[in-house]
Amino acid sequence: MNKFPLPDMFSFSAARVLSLIVVFAVTSGAQTLLTLEKSIEIALSQSYAIRSAGLSLQSSKKNLEAIEMGMMTSVNLEFDLPRYSNNLKSQFNSVTGAEQFYEVGNTQLEGRLYFNQPIVFSNGTFSLIGSIFGRDQFSGDNPVTRDYYSNFSLRLRQPLFGFNTLSSNLEKAQINLEKSERNYNRSKSEIVYSVTSAFFNLYQAKKQLEIAAENVNQSSVSYTTAENKFKAGLIAEVEKLQLEVDLASAKNDMLSAENSYSELKDNFKLLIGLPLDEDIEPEGEITYTEILVDEELAVNSALKNRSEIRNSQLDIELSRLSVEETEARGRISGLLVANYGINKNDEKFNAIFRNPAEDRGVTFTLSIPVWDWNQNNLQSEAAQANLELSRLTASNQEQSVRKEITTVLSKIKAAKARVEVLSRSVEVAQKGFDISMERFKSGNITSFDLSQQQLRLTNAKLNSLRALIDYKLTLADLNRKTLYDFGK
């Protein structure tokens, strides 16, 4: 039986509970409890990163829709209300036999209607054009004359031997949309990993605060025990002072842990898109669960799902289109314009719709590049180099992805081994501390020995916690890099 008053197990447990209550009081209140799943859900709906990625995807979708709508029939109306001119024009005077300037002018009201239908497969355009105008003409002292004119025609404008820009633009827009969709999914997986990493770090900070609070409690119990033994004359004052210093150091560590925890909470709120004035608390327990990973499945999943792999293939397609377009600019090209319509001019408005005359015409223009100082060849070589660069990048991207997966798998194995070893060290350190406490109470060891054992216990808990967080983070990194959930 002890001859001096020592804290019994009841008081020790009560103090431990009290310390946990203090920690809870510090970290709770009107708080929003966040699990990892809930945090990810919030981040995927309102974080800056997901909103930015969503707007980028929306822009690509709208661009594709705009280009697709551009392939449909468009209708345009134009009006001149009015078109007025008054100037001097040189005209031949048959009386004087010489050119003379006359004041000539007109006021014209005109309406034009255009139906345009692009032809995607041939890169041509088919148009229906109609126009009607009426005008008043005046010249010098001559009386004003009024006439009307109508014209309706069908027109085909067909480029020949050239590059199909309509089809190419549509294909580019479709490729860019596919890249945007993959980038959006990639952004989502990056957000999931970022939130997971931040959540684990926040959880680790919370646990470090709890460990620091428990360390304060244990130091307080040790100091109280030493103080009672000093009063009973069983230990020297220096031993009591040693434990007093340890208690002060533990309180300082706890204060640092509180500040670190508070800072990480603000960073986490900013990351997932919560207001900074909202108080949050990570909820749930992170435990060790062994995950078996098939290396071949991991590599194949990464090569199949990673957006970088598919996007590099799409970049090759874009470069190939650029090469074709550039080379086509240096070749012979033609332009066929065919027109058939009816028109009529008369002084009476109603007469312009009766007995119209035919209006027909065909023009074929052949364009032959003769000399451009080798500009087109240089542009073609540049485009060809970009194509080769795209192919090289695609090959390098695949090798990089393979290496990334191999590296992550190695980290998982190392983290797994650390978790198993360090979790056992916590059990051993806890038993050692409990035995040392009893030996200190009975006077078999000094306060220095007890403080060393307490330090070993605290370090063992922190190291075990870090190893567990590292293991969870490497698993999350593997899921992000393979887009495959190995924990399901």
Coordinates of C-alpha atoms in Angstrom, one line a residue:
M1 CA 0.0 0.0 0.0
N2 CA 1.3 3.5 -0.8
K3 CA 2.1 5.7 2.1
F4 CA 1.4 8.9 0.2
P5 CA -1.7 10.1 -1.7
L6 CA -1.4 9.1 -5.3
P7 CA -4.0 9.4 -8.1
D8 CA -5.8 6.1 -8.4
M9 CA -7.0 4.6 -11.6
F10 CA -10.3 6.2 -11.1
S11 CA -8.9 9.7 -11.0
F12 CA -6.6 8.8 -13.9
S13 CA -9.5 7.7 -16.1
A14 CA -11.5 10.7 -15.0
A15 CA -8.7 13.0 -16.0
R16 CA -8.4 11.3 -19.4
V17 CA -12.1 11.7 -20.0
L18 CA -11.9 15.3 -19.0
S19 CA -9.1 15.9 -21.4
L20 CA -11.1 14.4 -24.2
I21 CA -14.0 16.6 -23.3
V22 CA -11.7 19.6 -23.5
V23 CA -10.6 18.5 -26.9
F24 CA -14.2 18.0 -28.0
A25 CA -15.1 21.4 -26.6
V26 CA -12.3 23.0 -28.6
T27 CA -13.3 21.3 -31.8
S28 CA -17.0 21.2 -31.6
G29 CA -19.9 23.6 -31.1
A30 CA -22.3 24.7 -33.8
Q31 CA -20.4 22.5 -36.2
T32 CA -21.0 20.8 -39.5
L33 CA -19.9 17.2 -39.2
L34 CA -18.2 16.1 -42.4
T35 CA -17.5 12.5 -43.5
L36 CA -15.1 11.9 -46.4
E37 CA -18.0 11.0 -48.6
K38 CA -20.0 14.1 -47.7
S39 CA -16.9 16.3 -48.2
I40 CA -16.4 14.9 -51.7
E41 CA -20.1 15.4 -52.5
I42 CA -19.9 19.1 -51.5
A43 CA -16.7 19.6 -53.4
L44 CA -18.1 18.0 -56.6
S45 CA -21.1 20.3 -56.5
Q46 CA -19.8 23.7 -55.4
S47 CA -16.0 23.9 -55.3
Y48 CA -14.2 26.4 -57.5
A49 CA -12.3 23.6 -59.3
I50 CA -15.5 21.7 -60.3
R51 CA -17.3 24.8 -61.4
S52 CA -14.3 25.9 -63.4
A53 CA -14.1 22.5 -65.1
G54 CA -17.9 22.5 -65.7
L55 CA -17.8 25.9 -67.4
S56 CA -14.9 24.7 -69.6
L57 CA -16.9 21.7 -70.6
Q58 CA -20.0 23.8 -71.3
S59 CA -18.0 26.1 -73.5
S60 CA -16.8 23.1 -75.6
K61 CA -20.4 21.7 -75.9
K62 CA -21.7 25.1 -77.0
N63 CA -19.0 25.4 -79.6
L64 CA -19.8 22.0 -81.0
E65 CA -23.5 22.9 -81.1
A66 CA -22.8 26.2 -82.8
I67 CA -20.7 24.4 -85.5
E68 CA -23.4 21.7 -85.9
M69 CA -26.1 24.4 -86.2
G70 CA -23.9 26.1 -88.8
M71 CA -24.4 23.0 -91.0
M72 CA -28.1 23.7 -91.0
T73 CA -30.0 26.0 -93.3
S74 CA -29.6 29.6 -92.3
V75 CA -31.9 32.5 -93.3
N76 CA -30.8 36.1 -93.4
L77 CA -32.7 39.3 -94.2
E78 CA -31.1 42.6 -95.2
F79 CA -32.8 45.9 -95.9
D80 CA -31.4 49.2 -97.2
L81 CA -33.7 51.8 -95.7
P82 CA -32.7 53.8 -97.7
R83 CA -29.5 53.8 -99.7
Y84 CA -28.9 57.3 -101.0
S85 CA -26.2 58.7 -103.2
N86 CA -25.6 61.9 -105.0
N87 CA -22.3 62.6 -106.9
L88 CA -20.7 63.7 -110.1
K89 CA -20.2 61.0 -112.8
S90 CA -18.4 61.4 -116.0
Q91 CA -20.6 60.4 -119.0
F92 CA -20.2 60.8 -122.8
N93 CA -22.2 63.7 -124.3
S94 CA -23.2 62.8 -127.8
V95 CA -23.9 66.5 -128.5
T96 CA -20.5 67.8 -127.6
G97 CA -18.7 64.5 -128.4
A98 CA -16.8 64.5 -125.1
E99 CA -17.0 63.2 -121.6
Q100 CA -18.7 65.5 -119.1
F101 CA -19.6 65.4 -115.5
Y102 CA -23.2 65.2 -114.5
E103 CA -24.8 65.3 -111.1
V104 CA -26.3 61.8 -110.7
G105 CA -28.1 60.4 -107.7
N106 CA -30.6 58.0 -106.5
T107 CA -32.6 57.0 -103.5
Q108 CA -33.2 53.2 -103.2
L109 CA -35.2 51.0 -100.9
E110 CA -34.1 47.4 -101.1
G111 CA -34.8 44.1 -99.3
R112 CA -32.7 40.9 -99.7
L113 CA -33.5 37.4 -98.5
Y114 CA -30.8 34.7 -98.3
F115 CA -31.3 30.9 -97.7
N116 CA -28.0 29.2 -97.3
Q117 CA -27.5 25.5 -96.9
P118 CA -23.9 24.2 -96.4
I119 CA -23.1 20.9 -98.0
V120 CA -20.8 19.2 -95.5
F121 CA -19.7 16.2 -97.6
S122 CA -18.6 18.4 -100.5
N123 CA -17.6 21.6 -98.7
G124 CA -20.1 23.6 -100.9
T125 CA -22.9 26.0 -100.3
F126 CA -26.4 26.0 -101.9
S127 CA -28.2 29.3 -101.7
L128 CA -31.6 30.7 -102.5
I129 CA -31.4 34.5 -103.0
G130 CA -34.2 37.0 -103.5
S131 CA -34.1 40.7 -103.7
I132 CA -36.5 43.5 -104.5
F133 CA -35.9 47.2 -104.7
G134 CA -37.4 50.4 -105.8
R135 CA -35.5 53.6 -106.6
D136 CA -35.8 57.2 -107.6
Q137 CA -33.1 58.5 -110.0
F138 CA -32.3 62.1 -110.6
S139 CA -29.8 63.8 -112.8
G140 CA -29.4 67.6 -113.2
D141 CA -32.6 69.2 -114.3
N142 CA -34.1 66.0 -115.6
P143 CA -37.3 64.8 -113.9
V144 CA -37.1 62.2 -111.2
T145 CA -37.7 58.7 -112.6
R146 CA -38.8 55.7 -110.5
D147 CA -38.4 52.0 -111.3
Y148 CA -38.6 48.6 -109.6
Y149 CA -36.5 45.5 -109.8
S150 CA -36.9 41.9 -108.6
N151 CA -34.5 39.0 -108.7
F152 CA -34.8 35.4 -107.5
S153 CA -32.0 32.9 -108.1
L154 CA -30.5 29.6 -107.0
R155 CA -26.8 29.5 -106.5
L156 CA -24.3 26.7 -106.0
R157 CA -20.8 27.6 -104.7
Q158 CA -18.6 24.5 -104.8
P159 CA -14.9 24.5 -104.1
L160 CA -13.0 21.8 -106.0
F161 CA -9.8 19.8 -105.4
G162 CA -9.3 21.5 -102.0
F163 CA -9.5 20.7 -98.3
N164 CA -13.0 20.1 -96.9
T165 CA -13.0 22.9 -94.2
L166 CA -16.6 22.2 -93.2
S167 CA -16.0 18.6 -92.4
S168 CA -12.7 19.3 -90.7
N169 CA -14.1 22.0 -88.5
L170 CA -16.9 19.7 -87.4
E171 CA -14.4 16.9 -86.7
K172 CA -12.2 19.3 -84.7
A173 CA -15.1 20.4 -82.6
Q174 CA -16.1 16.8 -81.9
I175 CA -12.5 16.0 -80.9
N176 CA -12.3 19.1 -78.6
L177 CA -15.5 18.2 -77.0
E178 CA -14.3 14.6 -76.3
K179 CA -11.1 16.0 -74.8
S180 CA -13.1 18.4 -72.7
E181 CA -15.3 15.6 -71.4
R182 CA -12.2 13.6 -70.5
N183 CA -10.6 16.6 -68.9
Y184 CA -13.8 17.2 -66.9
N185 CA -13.8 13.6 -65.6
R186 CA -10.1 13.9 -64.9
S187 CA -10.8 17.1 -62.9
K188 CA -13.4 15.2 -60.9
S189 CA -11.0 12.5 -60.0
E190 CA -8.3 15.1 -59.1
I191 CA -10.9 16.8 -56.9
V192 CA -11.8 13.5 -55.2
Y193 CA -8.1 12.9 -54.5
S194 CA -7.5 16.4 -53.3
V195 CA -10.4 16.3 -51.0
T196 CA -9.5 12.8 -49.8
S197 CA -5.9 14.0 -49.1
A198 CA -7.0 17.1 -47.3
F199 CA -9.6 15.2 -45.3
F200 CA -7.0 12.7 -44.2
N201 CA -4.6 15.5 -43.3
L202 CA -7.4 17.2 -41.3
Y203 CA -8.2 13.9 -39.6
Q204 CA -4.5 13.5 -38.8
A205 CA -4.4 17.0 -37.3
K206 CA -7.5 16.2 -35.2
K207 CA -5.9 13.0 -33.9
Q208 CA -2.6 14.8 -33.2
L209 CA -4.6 17.3 -31.1
E210 CA -6.2 14.4 -29.2
I211 CA -2.8 12.8 -28.7
A212 CA -1.4 16.1 -27.5
A213 CA -4.3 16.5 -25.1
E214 CA -3.8 13.0 -23.8
N215 CA -0.1 13.7 -23.4
V216 CA -1.0 16.8 -21.3
N217 CA -3.2 14.6 -19.2
Q218 CA -0.5 12.0 -18.7
S219 CA 2.1 14.7 -17.9
S220 CA -0.3 16.3 -15.4
V221 CA -0.8 12.9 -13.7
S222 CA 3.0 12.3 -13.6
Y223 CA 3.6 15.8 -12.2
T224 CA 0.9 15.4 -9.5
T225 CA 2.4 12.1 -8.5
A226 CA 5.9 13.6 -8.4
E227 CA 4.7 16.6 -6.4
N228 CA 3.1 14.3 -3.8
K229 CA 6.3 12.2 -3.6
F230 CA 8.4 15.4 -3.2
K231 CA 6.2 16.6 -0.4
A232 CA 6.6 13.1 1.3
G233 CA 10.4 13.5 0.9
L234 CA 10.7 10.5 -1.4
I235 CA 12.2 12.3 -4.4
A236 CA 14.5 15.2 -5.0
E237 CA 13.1 18.6 -6.1
V238 CA 14.9 18.3 -9.4
E239 CA 12.8 15.3 -10.3
K240 CA 9.6 17.2 -9.6
L241 CA 10.9 20.2 -11.6
Q242 CA 11.7 17.8 -14.5
L243 CA 8.1 16.7 -14.7
E244 CA 6.8 20.2 -14.4
V245 CA 8.9 21.2 -17.4
D246 CA 7.5 18.1 -19.3
L247 CA 4.0 19.3 -18.5
A248 CA 4.7 22.8 -19.8
S249 CA 6.2 21.4 -22.9
A250 CA 3.1 19.1 -23.4
K251 CA 0.8 22.1 -23.1
N252 CA 2.8 24.0 -25.6
D253 CA 2.6 21.1 -28.1
M254 CA -1.1 21.0 -27.6
L255 CA -1.4 24.7 -28.4
S256 CA 0.6 24.2 -31.6
A257 CA -1.6 21.3 -32.5
E258 CA -4.8 23.4 -32.0
N259 CA -3.4 26.2 -34.3
S260 CA -2.4 23.7 -37.0
Y261 CA -5.8 22.0 -36.8
S262 CA -7.6 25.4 -37.1
E263 CA -5.5 26.4 -40.2
L264 CA -6.2 23.1 -41.9
K265 CA -9.9 23.4 -41.3
D266 CA -9.9 26.8 -43.1
N267 CA -7.9 25.3 -46.0
F268 CA -10.3 22.4 -46.2
K269 CA -13.4 24.7 -46.3
L270 CA -11.8 26.7 -49.1
L271 CA -11.0 23.6 -51.0
I272 CA -14.5 22.1 -50.9
G273 CA -16.3 25.5 -51.3
L274 CA -17.7 26.1 -47.8
P275 CA -17.9 29.6 -46.3
L276 CA -14.8 30.3 -44.1
D277 CA -17.0 31.3 -41.2
E278 CA -18.7 27.9 -41.1
D279 CA -17.3 25.6 -38.4
I280 CA -16.6 22.1 -39.5
E281 CA -15.5 18.8 -37.9
P282 CA -14.2 15.7 -39.6
E283 CA -16.3 12.7 -38.7
G284 CA -15.6 9.0 -38.7
E285 CA -12.7 6.7 -37.9
I286 CA -9.9 5.8 -40.3
T287 CA -8.9 2.2 -39.8
Y288 CA -6.5 -0.1 -41.5
T289 CA -7.9 -2.5 -44.0
E290 CA -5.6 -4.5 -46.1
I291 CA -6.3 -4.0 -49.9
L292 CA -4.9 -6.5 -52.3
V293 CA -3.9 -4.8 -55.7
D294 CA -3.5 -6.7 -58.9
E295 CA -0.5 -5.0 -60.6
E296 CA -1.6 -6.0 -64.1
L297 CA -5.1 -4.8 -63.5
A298 CA -3.8 -1.5 -62.2
V299 CA -1.6 -0.9 -65.2
N300 CA -4.3 -1.9 -67.7
S301 CA -6.9 0.2 -66.0
A302 CA -4.7 3.3 -66.1
L303 CA -3.9 2.8 -69.8
K304 CA -7.6 2.3 -70.6
N305 CA -9.1 5.1 -68.4
R306 CA -6.5 7.8 -68.1
S307 CA -7.5 10.9 -70.1
E308 CA -3.9 11.7 -71.0
I309 CA -3.7 8.5 -73.0
R310 CA -6.8 9.1 -75.0
N311 CA -6.2 12.8 -75.4
S312 CA -2.7 12.2 -76.8
Q313 CA -4.4 10.0 -79.5
L314 CA -6.8 12.8 -80.2
D315 CA -4.0 15.3 -80.5
I316 CA -2.5 13.1 -83.2
E317 CA -5.8 13.3 -85.1
L318 CA -5.8 17.1 -84.8
S319 CA -2.2 17.3 -86.0
R320 CA -3.1 15.0 -88.9
L321 CA -6.0 17.4 -89.9
S322 CA -3.6 20.3 -89.7
V323 CA -1.1 18.6 -92.0
E324 CA -3.8 17.9 -94.6
E325 CA -5.2 21.4 -94.4
T326 CA -1.7 23.0 -94.8
E327 CA -0.7 20.8 -97.7
A328 CA -4.0 21.5 -99.5
R329 CA -3.3 25.2 -99.5
G330 CA -0.3 24.5 -101.8
R331 CA -2.2 22.4 -104.3
I332 CA -4.3 23.4 -107.4
S333 CA -7.8 24.3 -106.3
G334 CA -11.0 25.2 -108.2
L335 CA -14.2 27.1 -107.5
L336 CA -17.4 26.4 -109.3
V337 CA -20.2 29.0 -109.0
A338 CA -23.4 28.2 -110.8
N339 CA -26.4 30.5 -110.8
Y340 CA -29.9 30.3 -112.2
G341 CA -32.7 32.7 -111.6
I342 CA -35.3 35.1 -112.9
N343 CA -35.5 38.9 -112.7
K344 CA -37.5 41.8 -114.0
N345 CA -37.2 45.6 -114.1
D346 CA -40.2 47.8 -114.7
E347 CA -41.6 51.2 -113.8
K348 CA -44.6 49.6 -112.1
F349 CA -44.2 47.6 -109.0
N350 CA -46.9 44.9 -110.0
A351 CA -45.2 44.3 -113.3
I352 CA -41.9 43.1 -111.9
F353 CA -43.5 39.7 -111.0
R354 CA -44.9 39.0 -114.5
N355 CA -43.0 37.6 -117.5
P356 CA -39.6 37.6 -115.9
A357 CA -36.4 37.1 -117.8
E358 CA -34.0 34.2 -117.1
D359 CA -30.7 34.9 -115.4
R360 CA -28.2 32.1 -115.8
G361 CA -24.5 31.9 -115.3
V362 CA -21.6 29.5 -114.6
T363 CA -18.1 30.4 -113.5
F364 CA -15.2 28.0 -112.9
T365 CA -12.1 29.5 -111.4
L366 CA -8.9 27.5 -111.3
S367 CA -6.3 28.6 -108.8
I368 CA -2.7 27.4 -109.4
P369 CA 0.0 28.2 -106.8
V370 CA 3.1 29.2 -108.8
W371 CA 5.6 30.8 -106.5
D372 CA 5.3 31.6 -102.8
W373 CA 9.0 31.6 -101.7
N374 CA 8.6 28.0 -100.4
Q375 CA 6.2 29.3 -97.7
N376 CA 3.7 26.5 -98.0
N377 CA 6.3 23.8 -98.0
L378 CA 7.8 25.2 -94.8
Q379 CA 4.3 25.4 -93.2
S380 CA 3.7 21.8 -94.2
E381 CA 7.0 20.7 -92.7
A382 CA 6.2 22.5 -89.5
A383 CA 2.8 20.8 -89.4
Q384 CA 4.4 17.4 -90.1
A385 CA 6.9 18.0 -87.3
N386 CA 4.0 18.8 -84.9
L387 CA 2.4 15.5 -86.0
E388 CA 5.5 13.6 -85.2
L389 CA 5.7 15.5 -81.8
S390 CA 2.2 14.4 -81.0
R391 CA 3.0 10.8 -81.8
L392 CA 6.2 11.0 -79.6
T393 CA 4.2 12.6 -76.8
A394 CA 1.6 9.8 -77.0
S395 CA 4.3 7.1 -76.7
N396 CA 6.1 8.9 -73.9
Q397 CA 2.7 9.4 -72.1
E398 CA 2.0 5.7 -72.1
Q399 CA 5.5 5.0 -70.6
S400 CA 5.0 7.7 -68.0
V401 CA 1.7 6.2 -66.9
R402 CA 3.2 2.7 -66.6
K403 CA 6.0 4.2 -64.4
E404 CA 3.5 6.1 -62.2
I405 CA 1.5 3.0 -61.5
T406 CA 4.6 1.0 -60.7
T407 CA 5.8 3.7 -58.3
V408 CA 2.5 4.0 -56.5
L409 CA 2.3 0.2 -56.0
S410 CA 5.8 0.3 -54.5
K411 CA 4.7 3.0 -52.1
I412 CA 1.6 1.0 -51.1
K413 CA 3.7 -2.0 -50.2
A414 CA 6.1 0.2 -48.1
A415 CA 3.2 2.0 -46.4
K416 CA 1.5 -1.3 -45.7
A417 CA 4.6 -2.7 -44.0
R418 CA 5.0 0.5 -41.9
V419 CA 1.4 0.4 -40.7
E420 CA 1.7 -3.2 -39.5
V421 CA 5.0 -2.6 -37.7
L422 CA 4.1 0.8 -36.1
S423 CA 0.7 -0.4 -34.9
R424 CA 2.4 -3.1 -32.9
S425 CA 4.9 -0.5 -31.6
V426 CA 2.0 1.5 -30.1
E427 CA 0.8 -1.5 -28.1
V428 CA 4.3 -2.2 -26.8
A429 CA 4.9 1.5 -25.9
Q430 CA 1.5 1.7 -24.1
K431 CA 2.3 -1.4 -22.0
G432 CA 5.8 0.0 -21.3
F433 CA 4.3 3.4 -20.1
D434 CA 1.7 1.7 -17.9
I435 CA 4.4 -0.4 -16.2
S436 CA 6.7 2.6 -15.9
M437 CA 3.9 4.6 -14.2
E438 CA 3.4 1.8 -11.6
R439 CA 7.2 1.6 -11.1
F440 CA 7.4 5.4 -10.6
K441 CA 4.6 5.3 -8.1
S442 CA 6.5 2.6 -6.2
G443 CA 9.8 4.5 -6.4
N444 CA 11.7 2.1 -8.6
I445 CA 12.4 4.5 -11.4
T446 CA 13.1 8.2 -11.6
S447 CA 10.9 10.9 -13.2
F448 CA 13.3 11.1 -16.1
D449 CA 12.8 7.4 -16.9
L450 CA 9.0 8.0 -16.8
S451 CA 9.1 11.0 -19.1
Q452 CA 11.3 9.1 -21.6
Q453 CA 8.7 6.3 -21.6
Q454 CA 5.9 8.8 -22.1
L455 CA 7.8 10.4 -25.0
R456 CA 8.2 7.0 -26.6
L457 CA 4.5 6.4 -26.3
T458 CA 3.6 9.7 -27.9
N459 CA 6.0 9.2 -30.8
A460 CA 4.8 5.7 -31.4
K461 CA 1.2 7.0 -31.6
L462 CA 2.1 9.8 -34.0
N463 CA 4.2 7.6 -36.2
S464 CA 1.5 4.9 -36.4
L465 CA -1.0 7.6 -37.3
R466 CA 1.2 9.0 -40.0
A467 CA 1.8 5.6 -41.5
L468 CA -1.9 4.9 -41.6
I469 CA -2.6 8.2 -43.3
D470 CA 0.2 7.5 -45.8
Y471 CA -1.3 4.1 -46.6
K472 CA -4.7 5.6 -47.2
L473 CA -3.3 8.4 -49.3
T474 CA -1.3 6.1 -51.5
L475 CA -4.4 3.9 -52.1
A476 CA -6.4 7.1 -53.0
D477 CA -3.5 8.1 -55.3
L478 CA -3.7 4.6 -57.0
N479 CA -7.5 5.1 -57.5
R480 CA -6.9 8.5 -59.0
K481 CA -4.2 7.3 -61.4
T482 CA -6.1 4.2 -62.6
L483 CA -9.6 5.6 -62.3
Y484 CA -10.4 2.2 -60.8
D485 CA -11.7 1.8 -57.2
F486 CA -9.5 -1.0 -55.6
G487 CA -11.3 -0.6 -52.3
K488 CA -14.7 -1.7 -53.5

